[in-house]
Short mmCIF file of C-alpha atoms in Angstrom, two decimals:
data_model
loop_
_atom_site.label_atom_id
_atom_site.label_comp_id
_atom_site.label_asym_id
_atom_site.label_seq_id
_atom_site.Cartn_x
_atom_site.Cartn_y
_atom_site.Cartn_z
CA UNK O 1 -25.29 -93.17 82.17
CA UNK O 2 -26.05 -90.83 84.57
CA UNK O 3 -29.67 -88.96 85.18
CA UNK O 4 -29.21 -85.54 84.00
CA UNK O 5 -29.88 -83.19 87.35
CA UNK O 6 -32.33 -80.80 86.09
CA UNK O 7 -32.31 -77.07 87.62
CA UNK O 8 -35.70 -76.04 86.55
CA UNK O 9 -38.48 -74.99 89.04
CA UNK O 10 -41.82 -75.22 87.83
CA UNK O 11 -43.23 -72.94 90.36
CA UNK O 12 -40.89 -69.97 89.43
CA UNK O 13 -42.39 -67.11 87.86
CA UNK O 14 -40.35 -67.25 84.66
CA UNK O 15 -41.17 -71.04 84.44
CA UNK O 16 -45.23 -69.82 84.23
CA UNK O 17 -44.37 -66.90 81.91
CA UNK O 18 -42.67 -69.14 79.26
CA UNK O 19 -45.22 -71.94 79.77
CA UNK O 20 -47.88 -69.92 78.64
CA UNK O 21 -46.00 -68.22 75.98
CA UNK O 22 -45.51 -71.38 74.52
CA UNK O 23 -49.00 -73.20 74.86
CA UNK O 24 -50.35 -70.26 73.25
CA UNK O 25 -47.80 -71.05 70.32
CA UNK O 26 -48.87 -74.59 70.64
CA UNK O 27 -52.68 -73.81 70.57
CA UNK O 28 -52.09 -71.97 67.39
CA UNK O 29 -49.87 -74.36 65.87
CA UNK O 30 -52.53 -76.74 66.45
CA UNK O 31 -55.44 -74.29 64.70
CA UNK O 32 -53.40 -73.69 62.03
CA UNK O 33 -52.97 -77.68 61.33
CA UNK O 34 -56.50 -78.16 61.60
CA UNK O 35 -57.53 -75.62 58.94
CA UNK O 36 -54.79 -76.79 56.59
CA UNK O 37 -56.12 -80.46 57.11
CA UNK O 38 -59.75 -79.87 57.45
CA UNK O 39 -61.30 -76.46 56.41
CA UNK O 40 -62.55 -77.24 52.73
CA UNK O 41 -65.53 -75.29 50.76
CA UNK O 42 -68.49 -77.59 51.02
CA UNK O 43 -69.04 -77.34 47.40
CA UNK O 44 -65.74 -79.41 46.88
CA UNK O 45 -66.53 -81.95 49.71
CA UNK O 46 -69.72 -82.51 47.83
CA UNK O 47 -68.51 -82.95 44.55
CA UNK O 48 -66.43 -85.92 45.63
CA UNK O 49 -69.04 -87.17 47.53
CA UNK O 50 -71.08 -86.98 44.19
CA UNK O 51 -68.19 -89.12 42.51
CA UNK O 52 -68.37 -91.74 45.53
CA UNK O 53 -64.92 -90.67 46.34
CA UNK O 54 -63.58 -90.59 49.64
CA UNK O 55 -61.73 -87.55 51.24
CA UNK O 56 -58.03 -87.58 51.17
CA UNK O 57 -57.37 -88.30 55.21
CA UNK O 58 -60.54 -90.94 54.97
CA UNK O 59 -58.42 -92.79 52.45
CA UNK O 60 -55.34 -92.54 54.84
CA UNK O 61 -56.78 -93.57 58.02
CA UNK O 62 -58.69 -97.18 56.39
CA UNK O 63 -55.06 -97.39 54.88
CA UNK O 64 -52.97 -97.13 58.07
CA UNK O 65 -53.17 -99.77 60.79
CA UNK O 66 -55.47 -98.76 63.48
CA UNK O 67 -54.26 -97.12 66.48
CA UNK O 68 -50.59 -96.49 64.78
CA UNK O 69 -48.97 -93.41 64.61
CA UNK O 70 -49.11 -91.29 61.46
CA UNK O 71 -46.05 -88.67 61.33
CA UNK O 72 -47.64 -86.42 59.02
CA UNK O 73 -44.68 -83.95 57.18
CA UNK O 74 -45.06 -80.57 55.88
CA UNK O 75 -48.72 -80.24 56.92
CA UNK O 76 -48.73 -76.10 56.44
CA UNK O 77 -46.57 -76.52 53.39
CA UNK O 78 -47.73 -73.07 51.56
CA UNK O 79 -49.23 -71.32 54.13
CA UNK O 80 -47.89 -68.52 53.18
CA UNK O 81 -48.28 -68.80 49.43
CA UNK O 82 -50.88 -68.80 46.35
CA UNK O 83 -53.16 -66.29 48.73
CA UNK O 84 -54.04 -69.41 51.12
CA UNK O 85 -56.04 -71.19 48.60
CA UNK O 86 -53.87 -74.12 48.46
CA UNK O 87 -53.52 -75.45 52.12
CA UNK O 88 -50.92 -78.21 52.67
CA UNK O 89 -49.77 -77.37 48.88
CA UNK O 90 -53.18 -79.68 47.95
CA UNK O 91 -50.95 -82.78 48.94
CA UNK O 92 -50.48 -84.97 52.13
CA UNK O 93 -47.65 -87.01 52.98
CA UNK O 94 -46.47 -88.70 56.03
CA UNK O 95 -44.72 -92.14 58.01
CA UNK O 96 -47.53 -94.33 59.06
CA UNK O 97 -47.49 -98.22 59.61
CA UNK O 98 -49.43 -100.90 57.04
CA UNK O 99 -49.59 -104.39 57.88
CA UNK O 100 -46.56 -103.62 60.37
CA UNK O 101 -44.55 -102.36 57.80
CA UNK O 102 -43.15 -98.64 58.25
CA UNK O 103 -44.49 -96.45 54.66
CA UNK O 104 -44.77 -93.04 53.42
CA UNK O 105 -47.96 -92.21 52.16
CA UNK O 106 -48.04 -89.81 49.09
CA UNK O 107 -51.78 -88.52 48.83
CA UNK O 108 -53.51 -86.19 46.35
CA UNK O 109 -56.06 -84.03 47.88
CA UNK O 110 -58.60 -83.78 45.25
CA UNK O 111 -60.97 -81.22 47.28
CA UNK O 112 -57.90 -78.64 46.28
CA UNK O 113 -58.40 -77.72 42.87
CA UNK O 114 -58.90 -80.85 42.03
CA UNK O 115 -55.73 -82.09 43.13
CA UNK O 116 -53.97 -79.97 40.82
CA UNK O 117 -50.10 -79.38 41.29
CA UNK O 118 -48.55 -76.36 41.93
CA UNK O 119 -44.54 -75.49 42.26
CA UNK O 120 -45.13 -75.89 45.95
CA UNK O 121 -46.92 -78.69 45.21
CA UNK O 122 -43.86 -80.29 42.98
CA UNK O 123 -41.56 -79.63 45.56
CA UNK O 124 -43.62 -81.41 48.37
CA UNK O 125 -43.42 -84.70 46.00
CA UNK O 126 -39.97 -84.42 45.23
CA UNK O 127 -38.63 -83.91 48.86
CA UNK O 128 -41.11 -86.57 49.85
CA UNK O 129 -39.51 -88.72 47.30
CA UNK O 130 -36.30 -87.63 48.50
CA UNK O 131 -36.77 -89.03 52.25
CA UNK O 132 -37.78 -92.64 50.15
CA UNK O 133 -34.92 -92.66 49.15
CA UNK O 134 -32.65 -91.46 51.77
CA UNK O 135 -34.39 -94.16 54.20
CA UNK O 136 -35.51 -97.19 51.97
CA UNK O 137 -38.84 -96.85 52.95
CA UNK O 138 -41.89 -98.70 50.52
CA UNK O 139 -43.95 -95.58 49.45
CA UNK O 140 -48.10 -96.04 48.65
CA UNK O 141 -49.08 -93.31 46.06
CA UNK O 142 -53.18 -92.74 46.35
CA UNK O 143 -53.62 -90.69 43.03
CA UNK O 144 -56.28 -88.54 42.20
CA UNK O 145 -54.57 -85.54 41.21
CA UNK O 146 -56.10 -82.86 37.55
CA UNK O 147 -52.28 -82.61 36.63
CA UNK O 148 -50.14 -79.56 36.48
CA UNK O 149 -51.89 -75.75 37.22
CA UNK O 150 -51.30 -74.51 33.99
CA UNK O 151 -50.91 -70.97 34.72
CA UNK O 152 -47.89 -71.60 36.83
CA UNK O 153 -46.32 -74.46 33.98
CA UNK O 154 -42.74 -72.47 33.72
CA UNK O 155 -42.36 -72.97 37.61
CA UNK O 156 -43.62 -76.85 37.30
CA UNK O 157 -41.87 -78.32 34.63
CA UNK O 158 -38.46 -77.55 32.97
CA UNK O 159 -36.07 -77.52 36.00
CA UNK O 160 -33.94 -80.04 37.67
CA UNK O 161 -35.84 -80.48 41.09
CA UNK O 162 -39.46 -79.61 39.41
CA UNK O 163 -41.79 -82.28 37.50
CA UNK O 164 -39.81 -84.32 35.80
CA UNK O 165 -37.62 -85.05 39.06
CA UNK O 166 -40.93 -87.32 40.52
CA UNK O 167 -40.41 -89.44 37.69
CA UNK O 168 -36.89 -89.62 38.20
CA UNK O 169 -37.13 -90.34 41.98
CA UNK O 170 -39.63 -93.42 41.40
CA UNK O 171 -36.83 -94.51 38.40
CA UNK O 172 -34.05 -94.33 41.53
CA UNK O 173 -36.21 -95.86 44.16
CA UNK O 174 -36.88 -98.81 41.82
CA UNK O 175 -33.38 -99.32 41.04
CA UNK O 176 -32.97 -99.23 44.71
CA UNK O 177 -35.21 -102.23 45.26
CA UNK O 178 -37.56 -100.06 47.45
CA UNK O 179 -41.36 -100.93 46.86
CA UNK O 180 -43.81 -98.74 45.27
CA UNK O 181 -47.77 -99.23 45.19
CA UNK O 182 -50.12 -96.96 43.33
CA UNK O 183 -53.78 -96.80 43.58
CA UNK O 184 -55.47 -94.66 40.94
CA UNK O 185 -58.66 -93.07 42.41
CA UNK O 186 -59.00 -90.23 40.40
CA UNK O 187 -57.41 -89.10 36.93
CA UNK O 188 -53.72 -89.37 36.39
CA UNK O 189 -52.77 -87.37 33.39
CA UNK O 190 -50.07 -85.93 31.49
CA UNK O 191 -46.95 -86.25 33.38
CA UNK O 192 -48.94 -87.74 36.29
CA UNK O 193 -49.79 -91.00 34.54
CA UNK O 194 -46.17 -92.05 35.02
CA UNK O 195 -46.62 -92.09 38.64
CA UNK O 196 -48.47 -95.50 38.64
CA UNK O 197 -46.90 -96.79 35.54
CA UNK O 198 -43.35 -96.55 37.53
CA UNK O 199 -44.67 -98.58 40.86
CA UNK O 200 -44.31 -102.08 41.18
CA UNK O 201 -47.95 -102.83 41.79
CA UNK O 202 -50.67 -100.45 39.94
CA UNK O 203 -54.52 -100.32 41.17
CA UNK O 204 -57.45 -98.88 39.34
CA UNK O 205 -60.81 -97.92 40.51
CA UNK O 206 -63.54 -98.71 38.14
CA UNK O 207 -65.58 -95.46 36.83
CA UNK O 208 -63.30 -92.98 38.49
CA UNK O 209 -59.34 -94.01 37.75
CA UNK O 210 -57.90 -93.23 34.36
CA UNK O 211 -54.77 -93.18 33.42
CA UNK O 212 -53.61 -91.26 29.98
CA UNK O 213 -51.13 -89.28 28.38
CA UNK O 214 -53.75 -86.61 27.01
CA UNK O 215 -57.29 -86.99 28.39
CA UNK O 216 -60.39 -86.74 26.14
CA UNK O 217 -60.61 -82.94 25.55
CA UNK O 218 -56.71 -83.19 24.00
CA UNK O 219 -57.04 -86.33 21.82
CA UNK O 220 -60.22 -84.51 20.32
CA UNK O 221 -58.42 -81.30 19.62
CA UNK O 222 -54.94 -83.14 18.47
CA UNK O 223 -57.08 -86.32 16.58
CA UNK O 224 -60.35 -85.16 16.41
CA UNK O 225 -61.31 -88.47 18.37
CA UNK O 226 -64.33 -88.84 20.43
CA UNK O 227 -63.57 -91.36 23.31
CA UNK O 228 -64.29 -91.11 26.76
CA UNK O 229 -62.23 -91.33 29.67
CA UNK O 230 -63.21 -94.89 30.48
CA UNK O 231 -62.81 -95.85 26.78
CA UNK O 232 -59.41 -93.92 26.60
CA UNK O 233 -57.73 -95.36 29.79
CA UNK O 234 -59.84 -96.44 32.64
CA UNK O 235 -59.44 -99.24 34.72
CA UNK O 236 -60.88 -102.22 32.52
CA UNK O 237 -58.51 -100.82 29.66
CA UNK O 238 -55.42 -100.82 31.13
CA UNK O 239 -56.19 -103.96 33.57
CA UNK O 240 -57.34 -106.22 30.52
CA UNK O 241 -56.08 -104.41 27.48
CA UNK O 242 -53.15 -102.60 28.06
CA UNK O 243 -51.61 -104.38 30.98
CA UNK O 244 -50.35 -100.68 32.51
CA UNK O 245 -52.49 -101.41 35.51
CA UNK O 246 -52.27 -105.14 37.40
CA UNK O 247 -55.43 -104.48 39.12
CA UNK O 248 -59.40 -103.11 38.59
CA UNK O 249 -61.35 -102.62 41.65
CA UNK O 250 -65.01 -101.43 42.17
CA UNK O 251 -64.10 -99.13 44.67
CA UNK O 252 -62.11 -96.88 46.86
CA UNK O 253 -62.57 -99.34 49.67
CA UNK O 254 -61.60 -102.14 47.64
CA UNK O 255 -58.95 -100.87 46.51
CA UNK O 256 -57.32 -99.52 49.85
CA UNK O 257 -57.83 -103.03 51.36
CA UNK O 258 -55.94 -104.69 48.34
CA UNK O 259 -52.93 -102.13 48.81
CA UNK O 260 -53.37 -103.48 52.37
CA UNK O 261 -53.02 -107.20 51.25
CA UNK O 262 -50.21 -106.55 48.72
CA UNK O 263 -47.98 -104.25 51.14
CA UNK O 264 -48.58 -107.83 53.87
CA UNK O 265 -46.73 -109.91 50.99
CA UNK O 266 -43.47 -107.70 51.27
CA UNK O 267 -40.51 -108.77 53.65
CA UNK O 268 -40.33 -106.87 56.77
CA UNK O 269 -37.18 -104.50 56.49
CA UNK O 270 -34.21 -105.37 58.91
CA UNK O 271 -32.56 -102.43 60.50
CA UNK O 272 -29.64 -101.05 60.71
CA UNK O 273 -27.56 -103.34 64.05
CA UNK O 274 -26.95 -100.47 66.56
CA UNK O 275 -26.70 -100.64 69.69
CA UNK O 276 -29.70 -100.91 71.69
CA UNK O 277 -31.57 -101.60 75.17
CA UNK O 278 -34.82 -101.80 76.67
CA UNK O 279 -36.29 -98.21 75.89
CA UNK O 280 -37.63 -96.06 78.66
CA UNK O 281 -39.28 -93.41 79.25
CA UNK O 282 -37.91 -89.79 80.09
CA UNK O 283 -37.78 -89.04 84.09
CA UNK O 284 -38.43 -85.46 83.42
CA UNK O 285 -42.10 -84.59 81.74
CA UNK O 286 -41.70 -83.70 77.81
CA UNK O 287 -44.54 -81.12 78.62
CA UNK O 288 -41.96 -78.77 80.81
CA UNK O 289 -40.61 -77.56 77.84
CA UNK O 290 -43.15 -75.37 77.51
CA UNK O 291 -42.02 -73.54 80.48
CA UNK O 292 -38.27 -74.09 79.79
CA UNK O 293 -37.77 -72.14 76.13
CA UNK O 294 -37.63 -68.85 76.72
CA UNK O 295 -40.68 -66.16 75.22
CA UNK O 296 -37.90 -64.33 73.27
CA UNK O 297 -35.33 -65.81 70.75
CA UNK O 298 -32.49 -63.57 72.38
CA UNK O 299 -32.52 -65.43 75.89
CA UNK O 300 -30.67 -68.59 76.74
CA UNK O 301 -31.50 -71.71 78.46
CA UNK O 302 -29.76 -74.84 79.12
CA UNK O 303 -29.87 -77.51 76.08
CA UNK O 304 -29.40 -80.08 78.66
CA UNK O 305 -32.97 -79.35 79.93
CA UNK O 306 -34.21 -80.24 76.83
CA UNK O 307 -31.80 -83.48 76.36
CA UNK O 308 -33.45 -84.68 79.75
CA UNK O 309 -37.03 -84.16 78.19
CA UNK O 310 -36.38 -86.50 75.37
CA UNK O 311 -34.03 -88.95 75.94
CA UNK O 312 -34.51 -92.26 77.58
CA UNK O 313 -34.53 -92.36 81.37
CA UNK O 314 -33.35 -88.46 81.10
CA UNK O 315 -29.94 -90.48 81.31
CA UNK O 316 -26.77 -88.47 79.17
CA UNK O 317 -23.48 -89.01 79.03
CA UNK O 318 -21.59 -85.65 78.25
CA UNK O 319 -18.63 -85.65 76.03
CA UNK O 320 -15.75 -82.60 77.07
CA UNK O 321 -18.63 -81.46 79.62
CA UNK O 322 -15.93 -78.69 80.78
CA UNK O 323 -14.38 -77.58 77.09
CA UNK O 324 -15.97 -75.95 74.77
CA UNK O 325 -18.75 -74.86 76.73
CA UNK O 326 -20.97 -73.27 74.12
CA UNK O 327 -21.76 -76.64 72.83
CA UNK O 328 -23.54 -79.59 74.69
CA UNK O 329 -22.20 -83.15 73.20
CA UNK O 330 -22.87 -86.57 74.70
CA UNK O 331 -24.43 -90.24 74.39
CA UNK O 332 -27.89 -90.88 75.26
CA UNK O 333 -30.74 -93.57 74.32
CA UNK O 334 -33.89 -92.87 72.55
CA UNK O 335 -36.73 -95.40 72.48
CA UNK O 336 -33.99 -97.96 72.89
CA UNK O 337 -31.49 -96.90 70.36
CA UNK O 338 -28.26 -95.43 70.99
CA UNK O 339 -27.67 -91.83 69.82
CA UNK O 340 -25.60 -88.72 69.99
CA UNK O 341 -26.59 -85.30 70.38
CA UNK O 342 -25.33 -82.03 70.02
CA UNK O 343 -26.44 -79.02 71.20
CA UNK O 344 -25.94 -75.52 71.38
CA UNK O 345 -25.55 -73.38 74.60
CA UNK O 346 -24.62 -70.01 73.06
CA UNK O 347 -22.29 -68.76 70.16
CA UNK O 348 -19.73 -71.05 68.32
CA UNK O 349 -16.37 -70.43 69.39
CA UNK O 350 -13.20 -72.57 68.18
CA UNK O 351 -13.23 -74.83 71.29
CA UNK O 352 -16.89 -75.61 71.12
CA UNK O 353 -16.28 -76.46 67.17
CA UNK O 354 -13.51 -78.71 68.02
CA UNK O 355 -15.43 -80.54 70.40
CA UNK O 356 -18.51 -81.17 67.64
CA UNK O 357 -16.25 -82.07 65.16
CA UNK O 358 -14.26 -84.74 67.49
CA UNK O 359 -17.53 -86.02 68.63
CA UNK O 360 -18.88 -86.11 65.31
CA UNK O 361 -15.85 -88.23 64.17
CA UNK O 362 -16.62 -90.66 67.13
CA UNK O 363 -20.09 -91.30 66.58
CA UNK O 364 -19.45 -91.89 63.06
CA UNK O 365 -16.71 -94.77 63.42
CA UNK O 366 -19.19 -95.91 66.18
CA UNK O 367 -22.41 -95.90 63.94
CA UNK O 368 -24.04 -94.06 66.22
CA UNK O 369 -26.73 -91.82 64.95
CA UNK O 370 -26.47 -88.25 65.58
CA UNK O 371 -29.26 -85.70 66.40
CA UNK O 372 -28.48 -81.92 66.09
CA UNK O 373 -30.59 -79.73 68.47
CA UNK O 374 -30.28 -76.18 67.20
CA UNK O 375 -30.21 -72.59 69.43
CA UNK O 376 -27.15 -71.07 67.38
CA UNK O 377 -26.54 -67.42 66.15
CA UNK O 378 -23.27 -68.65 64.59
CA UNK O 379 -19.95 -68.52 64.57
CA UNK O 380 -17.99 -65.55 66.98
CA UNK O 381 -16.75 -62.88 64.89
CA UNK O 382 -14.08 -60.30 65.44
CA UNK O 383 -10.38 -59.57 65.07
CA UNK O 384 -8.79 -62.28 67.96
CA UNK O 385 -11.51 -64.49 66.52
CA UNK O 386 -10.17 -64.71 62.99
CA UNK O 387 -6.45 -64.36 64.36
CA UNK O 388 -7.24 -67.38 66.42
CA UNK O 389 -8.45 -69.31 63.10
CA UNK O 390 -12.35 -69.31 64.16
CA UNK O 391 -13.31 -69.73 60.17
CA UNK O 392 -10.66 -72.53 59.84
CA UNK O 393 -12.16 -74.28 62.81
CA UNK O 394 -15.92 -73.67 61.17
CA UNK O 395 -14.79 -75.27 57.93
CA UNK O 396 -13.48 -78.11 59.72
CA UNK O 397 -16.72 -78.66 61.93
CA UNK O 398 -18.60 -78.24 58.14
CA UNK O 399 -16.33 -80.98 56.27
CA UNK O 400 -16.86 -83.45 59.10
CA UNK O 401 -20.43 -83.36 59.31
CA UNK O 402 -21.18 -83.06 55.21
CA UNK O 403 -19.46 -86.40 55.40
CA UNK O 404 -21.01 -88.45 58.09
CA UNK O 405 -21.86 -92.15 57.23
CA UNK O 406 -24.51 -92.03 60.42
CA UNK O 407 -27.93 -90.53 59.38
CA UNK O 408 -28.28 -87.22 60.87
CA UNK O 409 -31.92 -85.47 63.03
CA UNK O 410 -32.47 -82.01 62.94
CA UNK O 411 -34.54 -79.90 65.71
CA UNK O 412 -34.53 -75.94 65.02
CA UNK O 413 -35.36 -75.44 68.96
CA UNK O 414 -35.00 -71.95 69.16
CA UNK O 415 -32.65 -69.53 66.63
CA UNK O 416 -30.64 -70.91 63.68
CA UNK O 417 -29.04 -68.05 62.24
CA UNK O 418 -25.72 -67.70 59.70
CA UNK O 419 -23.16 -70.12 59.31
CA UNK O 420 -24.41 -71.71 62.90
CA UNK O 421 -27.34 -73.21 60.65
CA UNK O 422 -24.89 -75.00 58.69
CA UNK O 423 -22.58 -76.28 61.20
CA UNK O 424 -25.50 -77.86 63.22
CA UNK O 425 -26.86 -79.36 60.11
CA UNK O 426 -29.12 -77.07 58.44
CA UNK O 427 -31.20 -77.86 55.52
CA UNK O 428 -28.55 -77.57 52.84
CA UNK O 429 -26.42 -80.39 54.66
CA UNK O 430 -28.90 -83.34 54.11
CA UNK O 431 -30.39 -84.36 57.56
CA UNK O 432 -32.46 -87.26 57.07
CA UNK O 433 -35.50 -85.38 58.68
CA UNK O 434 -35.47 -81.32 59.70
CA UNK O 435 -38.21 -80.25 62.17
CA UNK O 436 -39.00 -76.84 63.78
CA UNK O 437 -40.57 -75.55 66.83
CA UNK O 438 -43.28 -72.95 66.38
CA UNK O 439 -41.19 -70.64 68.26
CA UNK O 440 -38.29 -70.56 65.82
CA UNK O 441 -36.83 -68.20 63.81
CA UNK O 442 -34.11 -68.85 61.23
CA UNK O 443 -32.21 -66.20 58.81
CA UNK O 444 -28.86 -65.08 57.84
CA UNK O 445 -28.16 -63.33 60.86
CA UNK O 446 -30.29 -61.74 64.11
CA UNK O 447 -33.41 -59.54 62.98
CA UNK O 448 -32.16 -56.53 65.39
CA UNK O 449 -28.35 -57.11 63.23
CA UNK O 450 -29.76 -58.05 59.63
CA UNK O 451 -32.61 -54.63 60.03
CA UNK O 452 -30.25 -52.19 61.54
CA UNK O 453 -27.53 -52.96 58.43
CA UNK O 454 -30.40 -52.77 55.64
CA UNK O 455 -31.68 -49.87 57.52
CA UNK O 456 -28.10 -47.54 57.20
CA UNK O 457 -28.12 -49.46 53.48
CA UNK O 458 -31.31 -47.76 52.35
CA UNK O 459 -30.72 -44.37 54.05
CA UNK O 460 -27.15 -44.20 52.54
CA UNK O 461 -28.90 -44.74 49.14
CA UNK O 462 -31.50 -42.05 49.68
CA UNK O 463 -28.89 -39.76 50.97
CA UNK O 464 -26.93 -40.20 47.78
CA UNK O 465 -29.78 -39.72 46.01
CA UNK O 466 -30.16 -36.03 47.90
CA UNK O 467 -33.10 -36.58 50.19
CA UNK O 468 -32.67 -35.43 53.78
CA UNK O 469 -34.66 -37.77 55.79
CA UNK O 470 -36.25 -37.01 59.39
CA UNK O 471 -36.07 -38.94 62.20
CA UNK O 472 -39.56 -40.28 61.77
CA UNK O 473 -38.87 -41.33 58.15
CA UNK O 474 -35.67 -42.95 59.28
CA UNK O 475 -37.58 -44.88 62.29
CA UNK O 476 -40.54 -46.21 59.82
CA UNK O 477 -37.84 -47.70 57.26
CA UNK O 478 -36.75 -49.54 60.16
CA UNK O 479 -39.90 -50.87 61.36
CA UNK O 480 -40.83 -51.92 57.71
CA UNK O 481 -37.54 -53.95 57.67
CA UNK O 482 -37.62 -55.37 61.08
CA UNK O 483 -41.34 -56.44 60.05
CA UNK O 484 -40.63 -57.84 56.89
CA UNK O 485 -37.58 -59.50 58.06
CA UNK O 486 -39.67 -61.12 61.32
CA UNK O 487 -42.04 -62.57 58.94
CA UNK O 488 -39.83 -63.90 56.40
CA UNK O 489 -37.91 -65.39 59.04
CA UNK O 490 -40.61 -67.01 61.21
CA UNK O 491 -41.58 -70.53 61.80
CA UNK O 492 -44.50 -70.22 59.51
CA UNK O 493 -42.61 -68.43 56.76
CA UNK O 494 -39.75 -71.49 56.62
CA UNK O 495 -42.37 -74.30 56.62
CA UNK O 496 -44.64 -72.62 54.13
CA UNK O 497 -41.42 -73.10 51.65
CA UNK O 498 -40.73 -76.20 53.15
CA UNK O 499 -37.34 -75.55 54.18
CA UNK O 500 -38.18 -77.91 57.22
CA UNK O 501 -40.34 -81.35 56.72
CA UNK O 502 -42.95 -79.60 59.33
CA UNK O 503 -43.39 -78.04 62.63
CA UNK O 504 -43.98 -79.91 65.82
CA UNK O 505 -45.02 -79.63 69.02
CA UNK O 506 -42.01 -79.30 71.63
CA UNK O 507 -43.70 -81.79 73.69
CA UNK O 508 -44.12 -84.09 70.93
CA UNK O 509 -40.18 -84.40 70.02
CA UNK O 510 -39.03 -87.27 71.60
CA UNK O 511 -42.35 -89.44 69.56
CA UNK O 512 -41.53 -87.61 66.54
CA UNK O 513 -37.39 -88.28 66.80
CA UNK O 514 -38.35 -91.91 67.49
CA UNK O 515 -40.40 -92.38 64.34
CA UNK O 516 -38.08 -90.75 62.05
CA UNK O 517 -34.94 -92.61 63.51
CA UNK O 518 -36.74 -95.82 63.06
CA UNK O 519 -37.13 -94.90 59.97
CA UNK O 520 -33.35 -93.94 58.96
CA UNK O 521 -32.43 -97.11 60.59
CA UNK O 522 -33.60 -99.02 57.42
CA UNK O 523 -30.91 -97.77 55.14
CA UNK O 524 -27.80 -99.31 55.95
CA UNK O 525 -24.71 -97.12 56.53
CA UNK O 526 -20.99 -98.08 56.22
CA UNK O 527 -17.85 -97.45 58.48
CA UNK O 528 -15.63 -94.32 58.78
CA UNK O 529 -12.36 -95.18 56.93
CA UNK O 530 -10.24 -92.63 59.48
CA UNK O 531 -9.33 -92.60 62.68
CA UNK O 532 -10.34 -89.91 65.62
CA UNK O 533 -8.44 -86.38 65.18
CA UNK O 534 -8.11 -84.55 68.15
CA UNK O 535 -8.64 -81.18 66.11
#
């Protein structure tokens, strides 16, 4: 493979302006992440200390192998919800290494509302278990939750992807042979009691751990029976009487050490046999991405420059370089694994859709994982393009992309608008992982077009009601709609609603993709049953 020849000039005024802009965005991201991870009311911290409990990140640090990476997911979930009172949706989840094995850690953050489950907490837990199912990765549950946040129970309990989906996903994991270990550090009540009982191994901490369908107050109200939490469902009750737990320990540290010991007995998962070579760092510095990504979503950049700062040796074999030039397709290696990459260099035309479709078929047949680098305004519109079959060609691209057998990973590098989001493996198309850069925007169409369209509709409605609007009133309507649209298309709104698996620093993209790809290769995938068609 040839090394990409970069045309970027790090000394140019545009590079320096873009770099300053993006470093500010990354600094803001890091500060938001710091607050979500560590800022807690002192009274909540002291409450846990009095119970001899560790904070959630202290638990995770003890659990993971020293000096190994932890890819935290959804750090800023719920950052725009619940008046900012539930950072991270009250839950920490991510991928790490325990005794040399890849694991998915799911941990209650009891410093926030006692670890109570909000609607977005449920969504975070369900999505995390979906990742375990999709990638066949061992799950470690660190359980310390107050149960459902009852004032919002109607948004937590009854529907398909609400609370019951957590336990359903655990059952699916068990049937797939994916191992689960639970350490009960606090109370696990009502439906939450099923989390440890659906695991292969269950450990409880004496004095603080408790598992019961109804806690002491509910038992008193329902039956009149007076019983303490320990008598009802403490560690010794469940490890020596009911058999609900397998082990009882005297401290959190002892419990975490036992989790590590248990995981150390698991057989190491074998990766899917895909083409591999010795890994190589990129030739170009990944931090140069700060100077490549523009300061305005409407400004274009060459996706090859991004690829050059992600892949091994900055080497890339481009497929059909002179055809369908608004899409970039080709092969590279990432931490030694061969991958296919599809990126956008503009709007999708029929020829670029054809190229992407043919390339995806080749990757699927040859068992090559795919990485989608989104910067897409959508498919081209207009009479000539409709007559030329743009909708039909887009549908072909969607059909092939949806039914790929190989793992798909997606990075939203800039804009992600309309049906282009679909074709480039947006959230609805089941990428194993999808991450967003802090500058990215996502919406059904670009902000300017949407704001003008919505303003026209609002003005016409008001005029039909007999109202005459001044130019200033029309401008105010446009400004209000623009601001609302900009807010709800931002990366922070997207990640708050968990439309992605997290916002990442662009310079960390290679490392994040490396971890995600390693996890994705735990799950076997079959061969394509079809030959390759020239669309």
